[in-house]
Tab-separated table of C-alpha atoms in Angstrom:
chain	number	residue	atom	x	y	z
A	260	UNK	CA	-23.702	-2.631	7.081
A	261	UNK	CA	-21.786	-2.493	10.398
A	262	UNK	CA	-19.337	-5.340	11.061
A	263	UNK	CA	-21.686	-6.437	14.492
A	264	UNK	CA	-23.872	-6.415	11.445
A	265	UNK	CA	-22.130	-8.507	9.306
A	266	UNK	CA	-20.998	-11.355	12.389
A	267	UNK	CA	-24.872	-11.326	13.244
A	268	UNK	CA	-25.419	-12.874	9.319
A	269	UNK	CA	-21.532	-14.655	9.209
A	270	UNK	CA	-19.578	-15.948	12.133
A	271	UNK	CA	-16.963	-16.325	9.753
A	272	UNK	CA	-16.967	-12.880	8.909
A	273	UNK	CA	-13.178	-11.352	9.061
A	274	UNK	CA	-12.834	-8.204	9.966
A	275	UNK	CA	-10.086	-6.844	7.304
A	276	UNK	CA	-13.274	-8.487	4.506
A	277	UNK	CA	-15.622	-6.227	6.102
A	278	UNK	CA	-13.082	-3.307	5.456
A	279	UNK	CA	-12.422	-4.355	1.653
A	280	UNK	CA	-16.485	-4.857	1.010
A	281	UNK	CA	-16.751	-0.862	2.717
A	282	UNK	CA	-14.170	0.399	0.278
A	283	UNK	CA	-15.875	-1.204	-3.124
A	284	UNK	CA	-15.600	-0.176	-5.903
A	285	UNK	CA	-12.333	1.674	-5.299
A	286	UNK	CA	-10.710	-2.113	-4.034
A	287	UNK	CA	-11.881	-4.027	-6.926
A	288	UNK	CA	-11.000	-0.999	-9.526
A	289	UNK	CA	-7.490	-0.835	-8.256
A	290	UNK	CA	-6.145	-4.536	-7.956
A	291	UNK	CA	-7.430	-4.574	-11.684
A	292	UNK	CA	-6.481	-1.358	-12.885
A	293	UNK	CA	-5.099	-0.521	-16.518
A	294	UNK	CA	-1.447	0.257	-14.425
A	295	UNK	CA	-1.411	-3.249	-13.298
A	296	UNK	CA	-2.398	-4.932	-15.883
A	297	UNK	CA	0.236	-3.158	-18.285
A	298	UNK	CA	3.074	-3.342	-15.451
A	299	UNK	CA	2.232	-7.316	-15.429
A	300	UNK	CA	2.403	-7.578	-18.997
A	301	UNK	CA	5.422	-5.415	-19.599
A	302	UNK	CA	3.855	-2.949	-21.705
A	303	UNK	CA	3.886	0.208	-19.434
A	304	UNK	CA	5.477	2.735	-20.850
A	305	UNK	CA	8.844	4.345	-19.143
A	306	UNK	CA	6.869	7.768	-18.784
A	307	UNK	CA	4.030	6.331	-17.250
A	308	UNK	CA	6.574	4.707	-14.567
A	309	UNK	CA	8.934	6.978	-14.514
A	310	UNK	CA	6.316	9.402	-13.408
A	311	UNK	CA	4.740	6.694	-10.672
A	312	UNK	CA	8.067	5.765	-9.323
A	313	UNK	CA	8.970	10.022	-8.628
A	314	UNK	CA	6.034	10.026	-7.233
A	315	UNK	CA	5.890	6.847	-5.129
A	316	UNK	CA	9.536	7.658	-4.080
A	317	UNK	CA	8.219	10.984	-2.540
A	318	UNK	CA	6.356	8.341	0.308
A	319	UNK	CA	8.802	6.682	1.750
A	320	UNK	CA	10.441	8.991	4.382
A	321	UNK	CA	6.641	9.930	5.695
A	322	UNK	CA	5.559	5.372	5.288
A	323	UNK	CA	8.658	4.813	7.270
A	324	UNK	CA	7.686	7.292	9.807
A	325	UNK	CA	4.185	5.837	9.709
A	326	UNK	CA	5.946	2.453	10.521
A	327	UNK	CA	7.948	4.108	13.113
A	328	UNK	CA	4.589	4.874	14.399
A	329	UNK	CA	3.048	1.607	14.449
A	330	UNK	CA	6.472	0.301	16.375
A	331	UNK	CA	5.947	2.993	18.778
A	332	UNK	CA	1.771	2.388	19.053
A	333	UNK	CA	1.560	-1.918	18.722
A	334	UNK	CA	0.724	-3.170	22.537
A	335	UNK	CA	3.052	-5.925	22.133
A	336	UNK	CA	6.386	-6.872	21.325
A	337	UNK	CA	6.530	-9.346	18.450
A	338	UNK	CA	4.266	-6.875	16.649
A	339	UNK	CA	6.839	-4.245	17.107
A	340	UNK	CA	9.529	-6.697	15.529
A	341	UNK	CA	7.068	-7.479	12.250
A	342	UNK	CA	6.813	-3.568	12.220
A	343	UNK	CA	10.855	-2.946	12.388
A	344	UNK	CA	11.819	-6.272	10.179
A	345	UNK	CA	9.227	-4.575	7.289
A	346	UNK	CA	10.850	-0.743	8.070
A	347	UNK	CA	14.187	-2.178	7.483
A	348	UNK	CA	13.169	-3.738	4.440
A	349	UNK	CA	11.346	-0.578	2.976
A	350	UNK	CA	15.015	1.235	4.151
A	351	UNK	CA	17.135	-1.008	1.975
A	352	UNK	CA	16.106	-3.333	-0.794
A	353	UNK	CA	13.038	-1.129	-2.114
A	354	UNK	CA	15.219	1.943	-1.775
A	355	UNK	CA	17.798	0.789	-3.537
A	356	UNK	CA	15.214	-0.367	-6.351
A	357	UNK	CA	14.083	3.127	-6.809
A	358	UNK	CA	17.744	4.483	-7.149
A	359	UNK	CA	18.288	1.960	-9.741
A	360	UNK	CA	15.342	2.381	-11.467
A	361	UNK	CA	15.803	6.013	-11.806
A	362	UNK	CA	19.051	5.894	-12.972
A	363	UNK	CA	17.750	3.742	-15.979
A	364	UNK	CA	15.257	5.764	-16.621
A	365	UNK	CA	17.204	8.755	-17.236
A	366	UNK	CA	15.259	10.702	-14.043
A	367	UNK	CA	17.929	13.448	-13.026
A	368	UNK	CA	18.449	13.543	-9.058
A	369	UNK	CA	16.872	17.092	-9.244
A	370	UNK	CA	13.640	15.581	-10.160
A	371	UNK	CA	13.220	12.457	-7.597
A	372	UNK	CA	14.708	13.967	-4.799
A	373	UNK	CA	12.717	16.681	-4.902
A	374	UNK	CA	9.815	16.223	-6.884
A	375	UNK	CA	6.421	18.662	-7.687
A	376	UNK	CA	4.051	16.490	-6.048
A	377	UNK	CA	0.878	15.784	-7.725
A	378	UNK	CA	-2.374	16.891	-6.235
A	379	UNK	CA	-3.370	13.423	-5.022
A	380	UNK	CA	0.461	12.328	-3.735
A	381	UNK	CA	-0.248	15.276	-1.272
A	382	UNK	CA	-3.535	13.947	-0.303
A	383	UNK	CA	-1.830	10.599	0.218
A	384	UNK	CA	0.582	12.185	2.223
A	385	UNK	CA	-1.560	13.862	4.605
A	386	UNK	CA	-3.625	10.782	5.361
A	387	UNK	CA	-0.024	9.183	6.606
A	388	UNK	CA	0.947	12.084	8.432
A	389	UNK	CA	-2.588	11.906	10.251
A	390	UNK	CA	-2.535	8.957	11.157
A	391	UNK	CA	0.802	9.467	12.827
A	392	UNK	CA	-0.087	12.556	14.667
A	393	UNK	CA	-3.115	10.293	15.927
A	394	UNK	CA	-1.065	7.971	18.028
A	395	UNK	CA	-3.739	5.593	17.308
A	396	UNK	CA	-2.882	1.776	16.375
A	397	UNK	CA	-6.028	0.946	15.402
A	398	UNK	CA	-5.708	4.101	12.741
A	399	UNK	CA	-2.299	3.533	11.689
A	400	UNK	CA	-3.400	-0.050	11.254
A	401	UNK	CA	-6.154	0.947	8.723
A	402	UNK	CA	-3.859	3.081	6.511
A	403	UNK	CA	-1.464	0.230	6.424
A	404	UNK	CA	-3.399	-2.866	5.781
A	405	UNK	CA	-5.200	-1.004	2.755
A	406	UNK	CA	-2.045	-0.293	1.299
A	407	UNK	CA	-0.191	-3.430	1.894
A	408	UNK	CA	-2.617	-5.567	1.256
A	409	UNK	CA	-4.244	-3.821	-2.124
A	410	UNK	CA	-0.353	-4.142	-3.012
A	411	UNK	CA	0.024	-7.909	-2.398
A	412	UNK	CA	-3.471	-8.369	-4.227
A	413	UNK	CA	-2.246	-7.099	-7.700
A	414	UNK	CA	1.117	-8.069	-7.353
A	415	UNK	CA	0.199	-11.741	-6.974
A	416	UNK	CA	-2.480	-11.284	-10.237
A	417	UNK	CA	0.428	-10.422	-12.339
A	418	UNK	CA	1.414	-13.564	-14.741
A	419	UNK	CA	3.744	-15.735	-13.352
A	420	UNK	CA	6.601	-14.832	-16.504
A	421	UNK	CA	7.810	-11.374	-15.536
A	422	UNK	CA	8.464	-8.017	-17.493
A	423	UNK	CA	12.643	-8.144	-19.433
A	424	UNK	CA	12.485	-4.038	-17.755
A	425	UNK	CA	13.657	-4.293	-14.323
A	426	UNK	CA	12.176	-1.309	-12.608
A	427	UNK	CA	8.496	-3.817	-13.673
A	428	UNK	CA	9.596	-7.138	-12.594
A	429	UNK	CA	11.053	-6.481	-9.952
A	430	UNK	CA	8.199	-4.028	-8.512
A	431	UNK	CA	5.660	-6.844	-9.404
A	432	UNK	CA	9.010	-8.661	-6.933
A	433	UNK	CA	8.982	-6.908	-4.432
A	434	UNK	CA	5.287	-7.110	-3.791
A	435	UNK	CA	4.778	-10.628	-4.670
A	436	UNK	CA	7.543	-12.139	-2.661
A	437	UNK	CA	6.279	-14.868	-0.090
A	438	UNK	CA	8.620	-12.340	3.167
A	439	UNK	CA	5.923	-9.554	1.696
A	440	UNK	CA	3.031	-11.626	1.741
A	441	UNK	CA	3.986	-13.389	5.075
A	442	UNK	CA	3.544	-9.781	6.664
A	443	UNK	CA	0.697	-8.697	4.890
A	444	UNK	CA	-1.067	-12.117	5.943
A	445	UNK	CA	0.071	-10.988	9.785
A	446	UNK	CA	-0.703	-7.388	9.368
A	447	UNK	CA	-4.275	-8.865	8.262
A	448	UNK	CA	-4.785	-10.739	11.541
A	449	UNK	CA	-3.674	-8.049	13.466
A	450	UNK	CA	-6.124	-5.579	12.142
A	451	UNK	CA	-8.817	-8.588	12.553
A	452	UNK	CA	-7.789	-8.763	16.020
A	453	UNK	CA	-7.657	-5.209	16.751
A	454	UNK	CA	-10.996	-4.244	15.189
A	455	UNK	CA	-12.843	-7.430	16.064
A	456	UNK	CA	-12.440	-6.001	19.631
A	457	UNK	CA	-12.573	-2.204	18.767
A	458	UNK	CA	-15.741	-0.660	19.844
A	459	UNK	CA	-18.121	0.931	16.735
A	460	UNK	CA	-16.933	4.091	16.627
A	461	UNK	CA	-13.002	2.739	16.090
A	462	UNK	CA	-14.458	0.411	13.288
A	463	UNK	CA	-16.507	3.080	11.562
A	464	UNK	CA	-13.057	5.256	11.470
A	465	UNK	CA	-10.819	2.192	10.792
A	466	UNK	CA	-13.064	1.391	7.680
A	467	UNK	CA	-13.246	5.517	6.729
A	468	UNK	CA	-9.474	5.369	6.669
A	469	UNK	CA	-9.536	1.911	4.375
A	470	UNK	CA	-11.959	3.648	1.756
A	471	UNK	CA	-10.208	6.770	1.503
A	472	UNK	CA	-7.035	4.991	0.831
A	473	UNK	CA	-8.567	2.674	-1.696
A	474	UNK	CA	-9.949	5.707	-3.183
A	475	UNK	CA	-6.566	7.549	-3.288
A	476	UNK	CA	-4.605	4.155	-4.324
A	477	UNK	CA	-6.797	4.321	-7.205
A	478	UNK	CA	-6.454	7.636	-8.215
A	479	UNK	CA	-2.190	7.690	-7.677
A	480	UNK	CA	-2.675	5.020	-10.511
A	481	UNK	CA	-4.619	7.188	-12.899
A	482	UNK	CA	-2.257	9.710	-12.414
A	483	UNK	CA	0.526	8.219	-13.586
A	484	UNK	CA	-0.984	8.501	-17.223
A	485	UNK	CA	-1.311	12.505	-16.641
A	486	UNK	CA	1.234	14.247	-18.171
């Protein structure tokens, strides 16, 4: 179903919904996923996260850039602001998580700052670099919301009494916060507002780009248990 589709049947209809409902069952399989579940609980093993942080660490240079791309691409200012108030964010309190968090783990620098990246990290990585080569908001828009938002979604699942291991409460923190969900709330209506008046070709790619990241944020989760 198209999204002119879906307004013809709902007037209500947002257009970041019609994005999740293209990208079932990947959305609904990752905001409930096994990872979640034991990262809420506190039961994930150290392995299992040491081997998701290494390789969620190897993002961040390339996600920055991709914000650097949506400052450079958003038509107006304040969205440029939301864009460089969430970079500097990414650039200081979650990086310092991961440095702590790998130093109580035990990872040696050797391994996180230059790490063998799995099969599907690279995949991940190439759909961020395209979408910065693109210069296209609406595309860099896509890749963001589905990540950001997915994020927010399992985060806020999580029980309310946190993990004793730092490196899982304060992940679960860190994407549960109400600055985090403030943005993702305003990245939401930007992406409504963008691909409400995108023509159907920019919504068919903007909703490609959402499933194959659902697809992917799925599978980095699943990989995690893979020696």
């Amino acid at each position: 179903m198209t999204f002119e589709q879906l307004c013809a049947r709902n007037t209500e209809a947002r257009f970041t919904d019609w994005l999740r409902e293209q990208a079932e069952p990947n959305w609904t399989r990752m905001t409930t996923h096994r990872f979640a579940r034991e990262l809420g609980a506190g039961t994930l093993d150290d392995a299992v996260a040491g081997r998701y942080l290494v390789q969620d660490y190897a993002f961040v240079e390339t996600f920055v850039s991709l914000l650097g791309s949506a400052i450079t691409t958003a038509p107006v200012m304040p969205s440029k602001r939301a864009f460089a108030q969430f970079a500097a964010a990414i650039t200081s309190d979650e990086n310092d998580f991961f440095l702590r968090s790998f130093e109580a783990l035990g990872i040696p620098e050797s391994v996180w700052k230059d790490p063998a990246l799995h099969p599907v990290t690279a995949e991940f990585l190439e759909v961020l670099r395209a979408a910065i080569r693109s210069g296209s908001y609406p595309q860099v828009l896509s890749v963001l919301v589905a990540a950001e938002w997915s994020y927010l979604t399992w985060a806020k699942a999580c029980p309310a009494e946190r993990p004793t291991q730092f490196w899982l409460s304060e992940w679960i923190e860190l994407h549960a916060i109400p600055p985090f969900e403030a943005f993702v709330n305003w990245l939401r209506e930007e992406t409504d507002r963008v691909g409400e008046g995108a023509g159907a070709g920019t919504q068919a790619m903007m909703a490609e780009n959402f499933k194959r990241m659902m697809a992917l944020e799925e599978a980095f989760f699943d990989a995690a248990y893979s020696e």
